Coordinates of C-alpha atoms and ligand atoms in Angstrom, one line a residue:
X1 CA 67.0 196.1 24.5
X2 CA 65.4 196.2 21.0
X3 CA 65.4 193.1 18.7
X4 CA 68.2 193.5 16.1
X5 CA 69.5 191.5 13.3
X6 CA 72.8 189.9 14.2
X7 CA 75.8 190.6 11.8
X8 CA 76.8 187.7 9.5
X9 CA 80.1 187.0 11.2
X10 CA 78.4 186.6 14.5
X11 CA 75.7 184.4 13.0
X12 CA 78.7 182.3 11.7
X13 CA 80.0 181.7 15.2
X14 CA 76.7 180.3 16.6
X15 CA 76.3 176.6 16.8
X16 CA 74.1 175.7 13.8
X17 CA 71.9 172.7 13.5
X18 CA 68.3 171.6 14.1
X19 CA 66.6 173.8 16.8
X20 CA 63.3 172.0 16.7
X21 CA 63.5 168.3 16.9
X22 CA 60.2 167.4 18.6
X23 CA 57.4 169.2 20.4
X24 CA 59.3 169.3 23.6
X25 CA 62.0 171.4 22.0
X26 CA 59.3 173.9 21.0
X27 CA 58.0 174.0 24.5
X28 CA 61.6 174.5 25.9
X29 CA 62.2 177.4 23.6
X30 CA 59.1 179.1 24.2
X31 CA 59.4 178.8 28.1
X32 CA 62.9 179.9 28.0
X33 CA 61.7 183.1 26.1
X34 CA 59.2 183.8 28.7
X35 CA 61.8 183.4 31.5
X36 CA 64.1 185.8 29.7
X37 CA 61.3 188.2 29.4
X38 CA 61.1 188.3 33.1
X39 CA 57.8 186.3 33.6
X40 CA 56.6 185.5 37.0
X41 CA 53.9 183.1 35.6
X42 CA 54.0 180.8 32.6
X43 CA 51.1 178.7 31.5
X44 CA 51.6 175.9 29.0
X45 CA 48.8 174.2 27.2
X46 CA 49.2 171.3 24.7
X47 CA 47.1 168.9 22.6
X48 CA 48.0 165.9 20.6
X49 CA 51.4 165.4 22.2
X50 CA 52.1 169.1 21.2
X51 CA 51.8 168.1 17.5
X52 CA 48.4 169.5 17.4
X53 CA 48.8 172.5 19.7
X54 CA 51.4 174.2 21.9
X55 CA 50.4 177.4 23.7
X56 CA 52.7 179.2 26.0
X57 CA 51.5 182.4 27.8
X58 CA 53.5 184.5 30.0
X59 CA 53.3 187.7 32.0
X60 CA 56.7 188.9 30.9
X61 CA 57.8 192.2 29.3
X62 CA 55.9 191.7 26.0
X63 CA 57.2 193.0 22.6
X64 CA 56.5 196.4 20.9
X65 CA 55.1 195.9 17.3
X66 CA 58.6 196.5 15.7
X67 CA 60.2 194.0 17.9
X68 CA 57.5 191.5 17.3
X69 CA 57.8 191.9 13.7
X70 CA 61.6 191.4 13.7
X71 CA 61.6 188.6 16.3
X72 CA 60.3 186.0 13.7
X73 CA 63.3 186.8 11.4
X74 CA 66.2 184.6 11.4
X75 CA 69.2 185.6 13.7
X76 CA 67.2 188.5 15.2
X77 CA 67.6 188.9 18.9
X78 CA 67.4 191.4 21.8
X79 CA 69.7 189.4 23.9
X80 CA 73.2 189.9 22.6
X81 CA 74.4 193.5 23.1
X82 CA 77.8 193.3 21.6
X83 CA 79.4 190.5 19.7
X84 CA 80.7 188.7 22.8
X85 CA 79.3 185.0 22.8
X86 CA 81.4 184.1 25.8
X87 CA 79.4 186.0 28.5
X88 CA 75.8 184.9 28.0
X89 CA 73.5 185.7 30.9
X90 CA 70.2 184.9 29.1
X91 CA 68.7 181.6 28.1
X92 CA 68.4 182.6 24.5
X93 CA 71.0 184.4 22.3
X94 CA 70.8 183.1 18.8
X95 CA 67.6 184.7 17.5
X96 CA 66.8 181.2 15.9
X97 CA 64.1 179.7 18.0
X98 CA 60.9 181.6 16.7
X99 CA 62.0 181.5 13.0
X100 CA 62.8 177.8 13.3
X101 CA 59.4 177.2 14.8
X102 CA 57.6 179.2 12.2
X103 CA 59.4 177.4 9.4
X104 CA 57.8 174.2 10.3
X105 CA 54.3 175.1 11.7
X106 CA 51.7 177.7 12.0
X107 CA 53.0 180.1 14.5
X108 CA 50.9 182.9 15.9
X109 CA 52.3 185.4 18.6
X110 CA 50.3 187.9 20.5
X111 CA 52.2 190.4 22.6
X112 CA 51.8 193.7 24.6
X113 CA 54.4 195.6 26.5
X114 CA 53.6 197.3 29.9
X115 CA 51.7 200.6 29.3
X116 CA 51.2 200.0 25.6
X117 CA 47.7 201.0 24.4
X118 CA 47.0 197.8 22.6
X119 CA 48.3 194.3 21.8
X120 CA 49.6 193.2 18.4
X121 CA 49.6 189.8 16.7
X122 CA 51.8 188.2 13.9
X123 CA 51.6 185.0 12.2
X124 CA 54.2 182.8 10.5
X125 CA 52.8 179.8 8.4
X126 CA 55.5 177.4 7.1
X127 CA 57.8 180.3 6.9
X128 CA 55.4 182.8 5.4
X129 CA 55.2 185.8 7.5
X130 CA 51.9 187.9 7.9
X131 CA 51.5 191.5 8.7
X132 CA 51.1 192.9 12.1
X133 CA 47.4 193.0 13.4
X134 CA 45.8 194.5 16.5
X135 CA 44.9 191.8 19.0
X136 CA 43.1 191.4 22.3
X137 CA 45.7 190.6 25.1
X138 CA 45.8 192.2 28.5
X139 CA 49.7 191.7 29.1
X140 CA 52.7 189.7 28.3
X141 CA 53.0 187.3 25.4
X142 CA 51.0 184.4 24.1
X143 CA 52.5 182.0 21.5
X144 CA 50.6 179.5 19.8
X145 CA 52.1 176.7 17.6
X146 CA 49.6 174.6 15.6
X147 CA 50.2 171.6 13.3
X148 CA 54.0 171.3 14.2
X149 CA 56.0 169.7 11.2
X150 CA 52.9 169.7 8.9
X151 CA 55.3 171.6 6.6
X152 CA 58.0 168.8 7.0
X153 CA 56.1 165.4 6.6
X154 CA 59.4 163.6 6.7
X155 CA 60.1 165.0 10.3
X156 CA 56.6 164.0 11.3
X157 CA 57.2 160.3 10.6
X158 CA 59.8 160.3 13.3
X159 CA 57.4 161.4 16.0
X160 CA 56.8 158.9 18.8
X161 CA 53.3 158.2 20.1
X162 CA 51.2 161.1 21.6
X163 CA 51.9 159.8 25.1
X164 CA 55.6 159.7 24.6
X165 CA 55.9 163.2 23.2
X166 CA 53.6 164.5 26.1
X167 CA 55.8 162.8 28.6
X168 CA 58.8 164.6 27.0
X169 CA 57.0 167.8 27.3
X170 CA 56.2 167.2 31.0
X171 CA 59.8 166.4 31.5
X172 CA 61.0 169.6 30.1
X173 CA 58.5 171.7 32.0
X174 CA 59.5 170.1 35.3
X175 CA 63.1 170.6 34.6
X176 CA 62.8 174.2 33.8
X177 CA 60.4 174.6 36.7
X178 CA 62.9 173.1 39.1
X179 CA 65.5 175.6 37.8
X180 CA 63.2 178.5 38.5
X181 CA 61.2 178.0 41.5
X182 CA 60.5 181.8 41.6
X183 CA 58.3 181.3 38.6
X184 CA 54.6 179.9 38.8
X185 CA 54.1 177.2 36.1
X186 CA 51.3 175.3 34.8
X187 CA 50.9 172.5 32.3
X188 CA 47.5 171.6 30.8
X189 CA 47.1 168.7 28.5
X190 CA 43.9 167.5 26.9
X191 CA 44.1 164.0 28.3
X192 CA 45.6 164.3 31.7
X193 CA 46.1 166.1 35.0
X194 CA 47.5 169.5 34.8
X195 CA 50.9 170.3 36.6
X196 CA 50.4 173.4 38.8
X197 CA 53.3 174.8 40.5
X198 CA 53.0 178.1 42.6
X199 CA 55.8 180.4 42.8
X200 CA 58.1 179.9 45.8
X201 CA 59.7 182.6 47.9
X202 CA 63.4 183.1 47.4
X203 CA 66.1 181.2 49.4
X204 CA 67.1 178.1 47.6
X205 CA 67.1 175.6 50.4
X206 CA 63.7 176.5 51.7
X207 CA 61.9 177.2 48.5
X208 CA 63.8 174.6 46.6
X209 CA 62.5 171.9 48.9
X210 CA 58.7 172.7 48.4
X211 CA 59.0 172.6 44.7
X212 CA 61.5 169.7 44.8
X213 CA 58.8 167.7 46.6
X214 CA 56.3 168.5 43.9
X215 CA 58.7 167.4 41.1
X216 CA 60.8 164.6 42.5
X217 CA 58.3 163.4 45.1
X218 CA 58.0 163.6 48.9
X219 CA 60.2 160.4 49.2
X220 CA 63.0 162.4 47.8
X221 CA 62.5 165.3 50.0
X222 CA 62.5 163.0 53.1
X223 CA 65.7 161.2 52.0
X224 CA 67.6 164.1 50.4
X225 CA 70.9 165.2 51.7
X226 CA 71.8 168.9 51.4
X227 CA 74.7 169.6 49.2
X228 CA 76.6 172.8 49.3
X229 CA 80.3 173.6 48.3
X230 CA 82.2 176.1 46.3
X231 CA 85.5 176.6 44.8
X232 CA 86.8 179.8 43.5
X233 CA 83.8 181.4 41.7
X234 CA 82.0 178.1 40.9
X235 CA 79.5 176.8 43.4
X236 CA 77.1 174.0 43.7
X237 CA 74.1 173.5 45.9
X238 CA 71.0 171.5 46.1
X239 CA 70.1 168.0 47.2
X240 CA 71.4 164.5 46.8
X241 CA 69.2 161.6 47.1
X242 CA 70.2 158.8 49.4
X243 CA 72.0 155.9 47.5
X244 CA 69.0 153.8 48.1
X245 CA 66.6 156.0 46.1
X246 CA 68.2 154.8 42.9
X247 CA 66.2 154.7 39.7
X248 CA 66.4 152.7 36.5
X249 CA 67.0 155.8 34.4
X250 CA 68.3 159.3 34.6
X251 CA 64.8 161.1 34.5
X252 CA 65.1 162.1 38.1
X253 CA 68.7 163.4 37.8
X254 CA 68.2 167.2 37.7
X255 CA 71.2 169.4 36.9
X256 CA 70.9 173.0 36.5
X257 CA 73.8 175.2 35.3
X258 CA 73.4 178.9 35.8
X259 CA 69.6 178.5 35.6
X260 CA 69.7 176.2 32.6
X261 CA 68.6 172.7 33.0
X262 CA 71.0 170.4 31.2
X263 CA 71.3 166.8 30.4
X264 CA 74.9 166.9 29.7
X265 CA 76.4 163.4 29.5
X266 CA 79.7 164.2 31.1
X267 CA 78.0 166.0 34.0
X268 CA 75.6 163.1 34.4
X269 CA 78.6 160.7 34.4
X270 CA 80.3 162.8 37.1
X271 CA 77.3 162.7 39.3
X272 CA 77.1 158.9 38.9
X273 CA 80.8 158.5 39.5
X274 CA 80.5 160.3 42.8
X275 CA 78.0 157.7 44.0
X276 CA 80.3 155.0 42.9
X277 CA 78.9 151.6 43.6
X278 CA 76.7 153.0 46.3
X279 CA 74.1 152.8 43.5
X280 CA 73.9 149.4 41.7
X281 CA 75.3 149.1 38.4
X282 CA 73.1 150.6 35.7
X283 CA 71.0 152.5 38.1
X284 CA 70.9 156.4 38.6
X285 CA 70.7 158.2 41.8
X286 CA 68.1 161.0 42.3
X287 CA 69.5 164.4 42.4
X288 CA 68.6 168.2 42.1
X289 CA 71.9 170.2 41.8
X290 CA 72.3 173.9 40.9
X291 CA 75.7 174.9 39.7
X292 CA 76.5 178.6 39.6
X293 CA 79.5 180.2 38.0
X294 CA 80.3 183.4 36.0
X295 CA 79.0 183.3 32.5
X296 CA 82.5 183.2 31.0
X297 CA 83.2 179.9 32.8
X298 CA 80.7 178.1 30.6
X299 CA 80.2 177.9 26.9
X300 CA 76.5 177.4 26.2
X301 CA 77.0 177.8 22.3
X302 CA 77.9 174.2 21.9
X303 CA 74.7 172.4 20.8
X304 CA 71.9 173.8 18.5
X305 CA 69.3 172.9 21.1
X306 CA 71.4 174.3 23.9
X307 CA 71.2 171.1 25.9
X308 CA 75.0 170.6 26.2
X309 CA 77.6 172.9 27.5
X310 CA 81.4 173.2 27.7
X311 CA 83.1 174.2 31.0
X312 CA 86.2 176.4 30.6
X313 CA 87.6 174.2 33.4
X314 CA 86.0 170.8 33.4
X315 CA 88.3 169.4 35.9
X316 CA 87.4 171.9 38.4
X317 CA 83.8 171.4 38.0
X318 CA 84.2 167.6 38.1
X319 CA 86.2 167.6 41.3
X320 CA 83.9 170.3 43.0
X321 CA 80.8 168.2 42.2
X322 CA 82.4 164.9 43.3
X323 CA 83.8 166.4 46.5
X324 CA 80.3 168.0 47.4
X325 CA 78.4 164.8 46.7
X326 CA 81.0 162.5 48.6
X327 CA 80.8 165.0 51.6
X328 CA 77.1 164.9 51.6
X329 CA 76.9 161.2 51.3
X330 CA 79.7 160.7 53.9
X331 CA 78.0 163.0 56.3
X332 CA 75.0 160.7 56.1
X333 CA 77.0 157.9 57.4
X334 CA 76.8 155.7 54.3
X335 CA 80.2 154.1 53.4
X336 CA 81.0 153.3 50.0
X337 CA 80.8 149.6 49.5
X338 CA 84.0 150.0 47.4
X339 CA 86.0 151.3 50.2
X340 CA 84.6 148.6 52.6
X341 CA 85.5 145.7 50.4
X342 CA 88.9 147.4 49.7
X343 CA 89.5 147.3 53.6
X344 CA 88.6 143.6 53.7
X345 CA 90.8 142.8 50.8
X346 CA 93.7 144.6 52.4
X347 CA 93.2 142.8 55.7
X348 CA 93.2 139.5 54.0
X349 CA 96.2 140.3 52.1
X350 CA 98.1 141.4 55.1
X351 CA 97.8 138.8 57.9
X352 CA 100.3 140.7 59.9
X353 CA 97.5 143.1 60.9
X354 CA 96.2 142.4 64.4
X355 CA 92.8 140.8 64.2
X356 CA 90.9 140.3 67.2
X357 CA 90.7 136.8 68.7
X358 CA 87.4 135.7 67.4
X359 CA 86.4 132.1 67.2
X360 CA 83.4 130.7 65.1
X361 CA 81.9 129.4 68.3
X362 CA 81.5 132.7 70.0
X363 CA 77.9 133.7 69.5
X364 CA 78.3 137.4 69.9
X365 CA 80.7 138.7 67.3
X366 CA 82.7 141.8 67.4
X367 CA 81.4 145.3 66.8
X368 CA 79.5 145.8 63.7
X369 CA 78.4 142.1 63.3
X370 CA 75.1 141.8 64.8
X371 CA 74.4 138.2 64.6
X372 CA 76.6 135.4 63.8
X373 CA 75.4 131.9 63.8
X374 CA 72.0 130.3 63.3
X375 CA 69.1 132.4 64.3
X376 CA 66.5 130.7 66.6
X377 CA 63.8 131.5 64.2
X378 CA 62.6 133.7 61.4
X379 CA 60.1 136.5 62.0
X380 CA 58.0 135.3 59.1
X381 CA 58.3 132.2 57.3
X382 CA 60.1 132.6 53.9
X383 CA 58.0 130.9 51.2
X384 CA 59.8 128.1 49.4
X385 CA 60.2 128.9 45.8
X386 CA 60.7 125.4 44.4
X387 CA 58.1 122.9 44.4
X388 CA 59.1 120.5 47.2
X389 CA 61.1 117.8 45.7
X390 CA 61.6 115.5 48.6
X391 CA 65.1 114.3 48.0
X392 CA 66.9 117.5 48.4
X393 CA 64.9 119.4 51.0
X394 CA 64.5 116.5 53.3
X395 CA 68.1 116.2 54.2
X396 CA 69.2 119.7 54.3
X397 CA 66.9 120.9 57.0
X398 CA 69.3 121.1 59.8
X399 CA 72.5 123.1 60.4
X400 CA 74.4 119.8 60.7
X401 CA 73.5 118.5 57.3
X402 CA 76.7 117.8 55.3
X403 CA 77.1 119.7 52.0
X404 CA 78.3 116.5 50.4
X405 CA 77.1 116.5 46.8
X406 CA 75.5 119.8 46.9
X407 CA 77.5 122.5 44.8
X408 CA 76.5 125.2 47.3
X409 CA 77.0 123.0 50.3
X410 CA 75.2 123.2 53.7
X411 CA 74.2 126.3 55.3
X412 CA 76.4 126.9 58.6
X413 CA 75.6 130.4 59.5
X414 CA 74.0 133.8 58.7
X415 CA 76.0 136.9 59.0
X416 CA 74.5 140.4 59.5
X417 CA 71.1 138.8 58.6
X418 CA 72.2 139.3 55.1
X419 CA 74.8 136.7 54.0
X420 CA 74.6 133.0 54.3
X421 CA 77.7 131.1 55.0
X422 CA 77.7 127.7 53.7
X423 CA 80.3 124.8 53.6
X424 CA 81.0 122.5 50.8
X425 CA 83.5 119.6 50.7
X426 CA 86.2 121.8 49.6
X427 CA 85.1 125.4 49.9
X428 CA 83.4 128.2 51.9
X429 CA 80.4 129.8 50.1
X430 CA 79.1 133.2 51.0
X431 CA 75.6 134.0 49.6
X432 CA 74.0 137.4 49.3
X433 CA 70.4 136.3 50.3
X434 CA 68.6 139.3 48.7
X435 CA 70.5 139.0 45.5
X436 CA 70.0 135.3 45.3
X437 CA 66.3 135.3 46.2
X438 CA 65.7 138.2 43.6
X439 CA 67.2 136.1 41.0
X440 CA 65.0 133.1 41.9
X441 CA 61.9 135.1 41.9
X442 CA 62.7 136.5 38.5
X443 CA 63.5 133.2 36.9
X444 CA 60.4 131.9 38.4
X445 CA 58.3 134.8 37.1
X446 CA 59.8 134.3 33.7
X447 CA 59.1 130.7 33.8
X448 CA 55.5 131.3 34.7
X449 CA 54.9 133.8 32.0
X450 CA 56.2 131.4 29.3
X451 CA 54.0 128.6 30.8
X452 CA 50.5 129.7 31.1
X453 CA 50.8 133.0 32.9
X454 CA 51.8 134.4 36.2
X455 CA 49.4 133.7 39.0
X456 CA 48.0 136.6 40.8
X457 CA 47.0 137.3 44.4
X458 CA 44.1 139.5 45.3
X459 CA 45.0 142.2 47.8
X460 CA 42.9 142.1 50.8
X461 CA 42.1 145.8 50.3
X462 CA 42.9 147.3 47.0
X463 CA 45.6 149.8 47.4
X464 CA 45.5 153.4 46.0
X465 CA 49.1 154.4 45.0
X466 CA 49.7 158.0 44.6
X467 CA 52.3 158.8 41.9
X468 CA 52.8 161.7 39.6
X469 CA 50.5 162.0 36.6
X470 CA 53.2 160.7 34.4
X471 CA 53.9 157.5 36.2
X472 CA 50.0 156.9 36.6
X473 CA 49.2 157.3 32.9
X474 CA 52.2 155.0 31.8
X475 CA 50.9 152.4 34.2
X476 CA 47.3 152.7 33.1
X477 CA 48.4 152.8 29.5
X478 CA 50.2 149.5 30.0
X479 CA 47.6 147.9 32.1
X480 CA 46.9 145.1 29.6
X481 CA 50.6 144.1 29.5
X482 CA 51.0 144.4 33.3
X483 CA 48.1 142.2 33.8
X484 CA 49.9 139.5 31.9
X485 CA 52.8 140.1 34.5
X486 CA 50.4 139.6 37.3
X487 CA 49.7 143.2 38.2
X488 CA 46.2 144.4 38.0
X489 CA 46.0 148.2 37.9
X490 CA 43.3 150.8 37.2
X491 CA 43.2 154.4 36.8
X492 CA 42.2 156.3 39.9
X493 CA 41.9 159.9 39.3
X494 CA 44.6 161.9 37.5
X495 CA 47.8 160.9 39.4
X496 CA 47.1 157.8 41.2
X497 CA 46.4 154.0 40.4
X498 CA 44.4 151.5 42.1
X499 CA 46.1 148.1 42.6
X500 CA 43.9 145.1 42.9
X501 CA 46.2 142.2 42.4
X502 CA 50.0 141.6 42.5
X503 CA 52.0 138.5 41.4
X504 CA 51.4 135.8 43.9
X505 CA 55.2 135.1 44.0
X506 CA 56.0 138.4 45.4
X507 CA 54.4 137.6 48.7
X508 CA 53.8 140.7 50.8
X509 CA 55.6 143.4 49.1
X510 CA 55.7 147.3 49.2
X511 CA 53.1 148.0 46.7
X512 CA 53.9 151.7 46.2
X513 CA 57.6 151.0 45.7
X514 CA 56.8 148.4 43.4
X515 CA 54.6 150.6 41.3
X516 CA 56.8 153.4 41.1
X517 CA 59.7 151.3 39.9
X518 CA 57.6 149.5 37.3
X519 CA 56.5 153.0 36.1
X520 CA 60.1 154.1 35.8
X521 CA 61.0 150.9 33.8
X522 CA 58.1 151.7 31.5
X523 CA 59.2 155.2 31.0
X524 CA 62.7 153.9 30.1
X525 CA 61.4 151.2 27.9
X526 CA 59.1 153.5 26.1
X527 CA 61.9 155.9 25.2
X528 CA 63.5 153.1 23.5
X529 CA 60.8 151.3 21.8
X530 CA 58.0 153.8 21.4
X531 CA 54.8 152.6 22.6
X532 CA 54.7 149.0 23.6
X533 CA 56.3 146.9 26.0
X534 CA 58.4 144.7 23.9
X535 CA 60.0 141.3 25.0
X536 CA 63.0 143.1 26.4
X537 CA 60.9 145.6 28.3
X538 CA 58.8 142.8 29.7
X539 CA 61.8 141.1 31.0
X540 CA 63.0 144.5 32.5
X541 CA 59.7 145.0 34.2
X542 CA 59.7 141.4 35.5
X543 CA 63.2 142.0 37.0
X544 CA 62.1 145.2 38.7
X545 CA 59.2 143.2 40.1
X546 CA 61.4 140.5 41.3
X547 CA 63.5 143.0 43.2
X548 CA 60.4 143.8 45.2
X549 CA 59.4 140.3 45.9
X550 CA 62.7 139.4 47.4
X551 CA 64.0 138.6 50.8
X552 CA 65.7 141.9 51.6
X553 CA 69.0 141.8 53.4
X554 CA 68.4 142.2 57.1
X555 CA 66.0 139.2 57.4
X556 CA 66.8 136.5 59.8
X557 CA 66.5 133.1 58.2
X558 CA 66.2 129.8 59.7
X559 CA 68.6 126.9 58.8
X560 CA 65.8 125.3 56.9
X561 CA 65.2 128.4 54.9
X562 CA 68.8 128.9 54.1
X563 CA 69.4 125.6 53.0
X564 CA 66.0 125.6 50.9
X565 CA 67.5 128.8 49.3
X566 CA 70.7 127.1 48.5
X567 CA 69.0 124.1 46.9
X568 CA 66.7 126.4 44.8
X569 CA 69.8 128.3 43.5
X570 CA 71.3 125.0 42.4
X571 CA 68.2 124.3 40.4
X572 CA 67.8 127.7 38.9
X573 CA 69.6 128.8 35.7
X574 CA 71.6 132.1 36.0
X575 CA 71.3 132.0 39.8
X576 CA 74.9 133.1 40.1
X577 CA 74.0 136.7 39.4
X578 CA 71.2 138.9 40.6
X579 CA 69.2 140.9 38.1
X580 CA 71.5 143.8 38.6
X581 CA 74.5 141.9 37.5
X582 CA 76.0 141.6 41.0
X583 CA 77.1 138.1 42.0
X584 CA 74.6 136.2 44.2
X585 CA 77.4 134.2 45.8
X586 CA 81.1 133.9 46.0
X587 CA 83.2 130.8 46.7
X588 CA 86.5 130.6 48.6
X589 CA 88.3 127.4 48.0
X590 CA 89.6 125.7 51.0
X591 CA 93.0 125.5 49.3
X592 CA 93.0 129.4 48.9
X593 CA 92.0 129.8 52.6
X594 CA 94.9 127.6 53.5
X595 CA 97.2 129.6 51.4
X596 CA 96.0 132.7 53.3
X597 CA 97.1 131.2 56.5
X598 CA 100.3 130.0 55.0
X599 CA 99.5 126.4 55.4
X600 CA 100.4 125.6 51.8
Ligands
ATP701 N1 57.9 185.6 25.4 C1 58.5 186.6 25.0 N2 58.4 187.8 25.6 C2 59.2 188.9 25.2 N3 60.0 188.8 24.1 C3 60.1 187.7 23.5 C4 59.4 186.5 23.8 N4 59.8 185.6 22.9 C5 60.7 186.0 22.1 N5 60.9 187.4 22.4 C6 61.7 188.4 21.7 O1 61.9 187.7 20.4 C7 63.3 187.5 20.1 C8 63.6 186.2 19.4 O2 63.3 185.2 20.1 P1 64.1 183.8 19.8 O3 63.6 182.8 20.7 O4 63.7 183.6 18.2 O5 65.5 184.1 19.8 P2 66.3 184.4 21.2 O6 65.6 184.0 22.3 O7 67.0 185.9 21.1 O8 67.5 183.4 21.0 P3 67.5 181.8 20.9 O9 67.3 181.3 19.4 O10 68.7 181.3 21.4 O11 66.2 181.3 21.7 C9 64.0 187.5 21.5 O12 65.3 188.0 21.5 C10 63.0 188.4 22.2 O13 63.5 189.7 22.2
MG702 MG1 64.6 182.2 22.6

């Protein structure tokens, strides 16, 4: 279809606003144009975070000289046949991207259609259009954008650091690449490893996985649950990460609607809602979901940058998505904690329900309860967190010690290797050992940081941690700050880091998991604060690290260890909540227990 100028009444119906907000928006528009042109390979090169140079080359249909000349004019597009904005099947439709870019930068386009004798080039410099010139180009289209926003210095002031803009570009390339596995992509930046993605053969589940692995990591592929459901003409398929794969931000949450990657807030909210509290508060699941529906079911003409959408029937989309995700998660045998605690509450509230006779003295509990009572011994001694302070620890070392005087009482048992049951003079206390220990480690780290620094332990063998280039460069960029936090990292090739030391308080921890979580934290903090890890970000990073240094649930503790943990909690500020805001313990007053049994 030739490029044509849209009539004014149609122009008036197109969502107006700023198309080009930052370098990543330019990259997005140019890649989308290449996809619309049927490209099978798209190569992106940038310099200076995209502010210096953005080059996008494709092997798509190319443009005739006439089309090329018209394409840089406002509201000129080849993608709208009639005047129907409700049935858009291409990524572009407004004829706004190229002129918007040309208005604020030095834009040059070379293009050649299949079978044409030669290629042509055109330039637009801050809105001034040149004439057509012959060019040397074998096929497709090659767009170069230099000195972005040089024509609008006020805009330039709002740009974040080069690293942040580069990261935003890499994110966009990954999102689009995930949505179009049939296309080969590459991203080359001056300072960092290129992203190279070969084209994958068709067939979502198979091809999707190989590209998914490159973009979301092999961990995701291993722990991804297939999702597939449809209702009427709307369908969803893809992969959902296990709830345990949660991340501190939504960067690993990929939603694609009719081939268009979106960061639509309501849609992200729906995905998070489906996980419920399987994922801790404030954390995000990892997901790659492809929604497909007839074009008239979704309005893409909502936002000037086309990042948001409006569904004709949002409720249908929401319930399809939630149902599909719940099914996938349910099939994996993971029960929602919400429904679990609901069941417990119901049982407590309705004592008429039969409860199997089960005394506290019976060592083997009923199905589902693996251990009840003190363990003989722990697999590996739990490092005491507090400096030994004689008075408390000394008399709390046996299961028989009375809780007299101690707010959290004396440890009586360990449940499921996860919960400590303690008794005070007037209450029963249940402690989530992981949550509690995590809080203690966090407070301890904070205290050390404020008082002369966090002590580090040298790893016996420095560990090479493979990450993606993004994460690696974030970590290396923040090496000085991380060193203050007790984490010694060095660059190791383009997409890995070498870890030499970790905070002593963390004990033996999963270094890879630690690093990738800290990198996610950095990505998130950087978004908010630009380049530096400010006080708040520092706290956030510490809390991320604390999570890794904590006794996980599932660890058998000795009575001594349990009591030591209780005494530590009593001495530590804020120990009633873990770093994710969940309670670390609950207390059931004896009086309330008596009420439950109708003794009062
Ligand atoms: N890489 C390309 N290959 C072939 N044709 C292209 C390419 N880039 C742009 N064009 C042509 O130039 C026209 C204008 O592009 P532009 O991005 O400004 O608008 P659009 O894609 O039609 O709509 P939108 O503003 O929503 O992106 C397109 O309609 C298309 O015909
Ligand atoms: Mg376009």
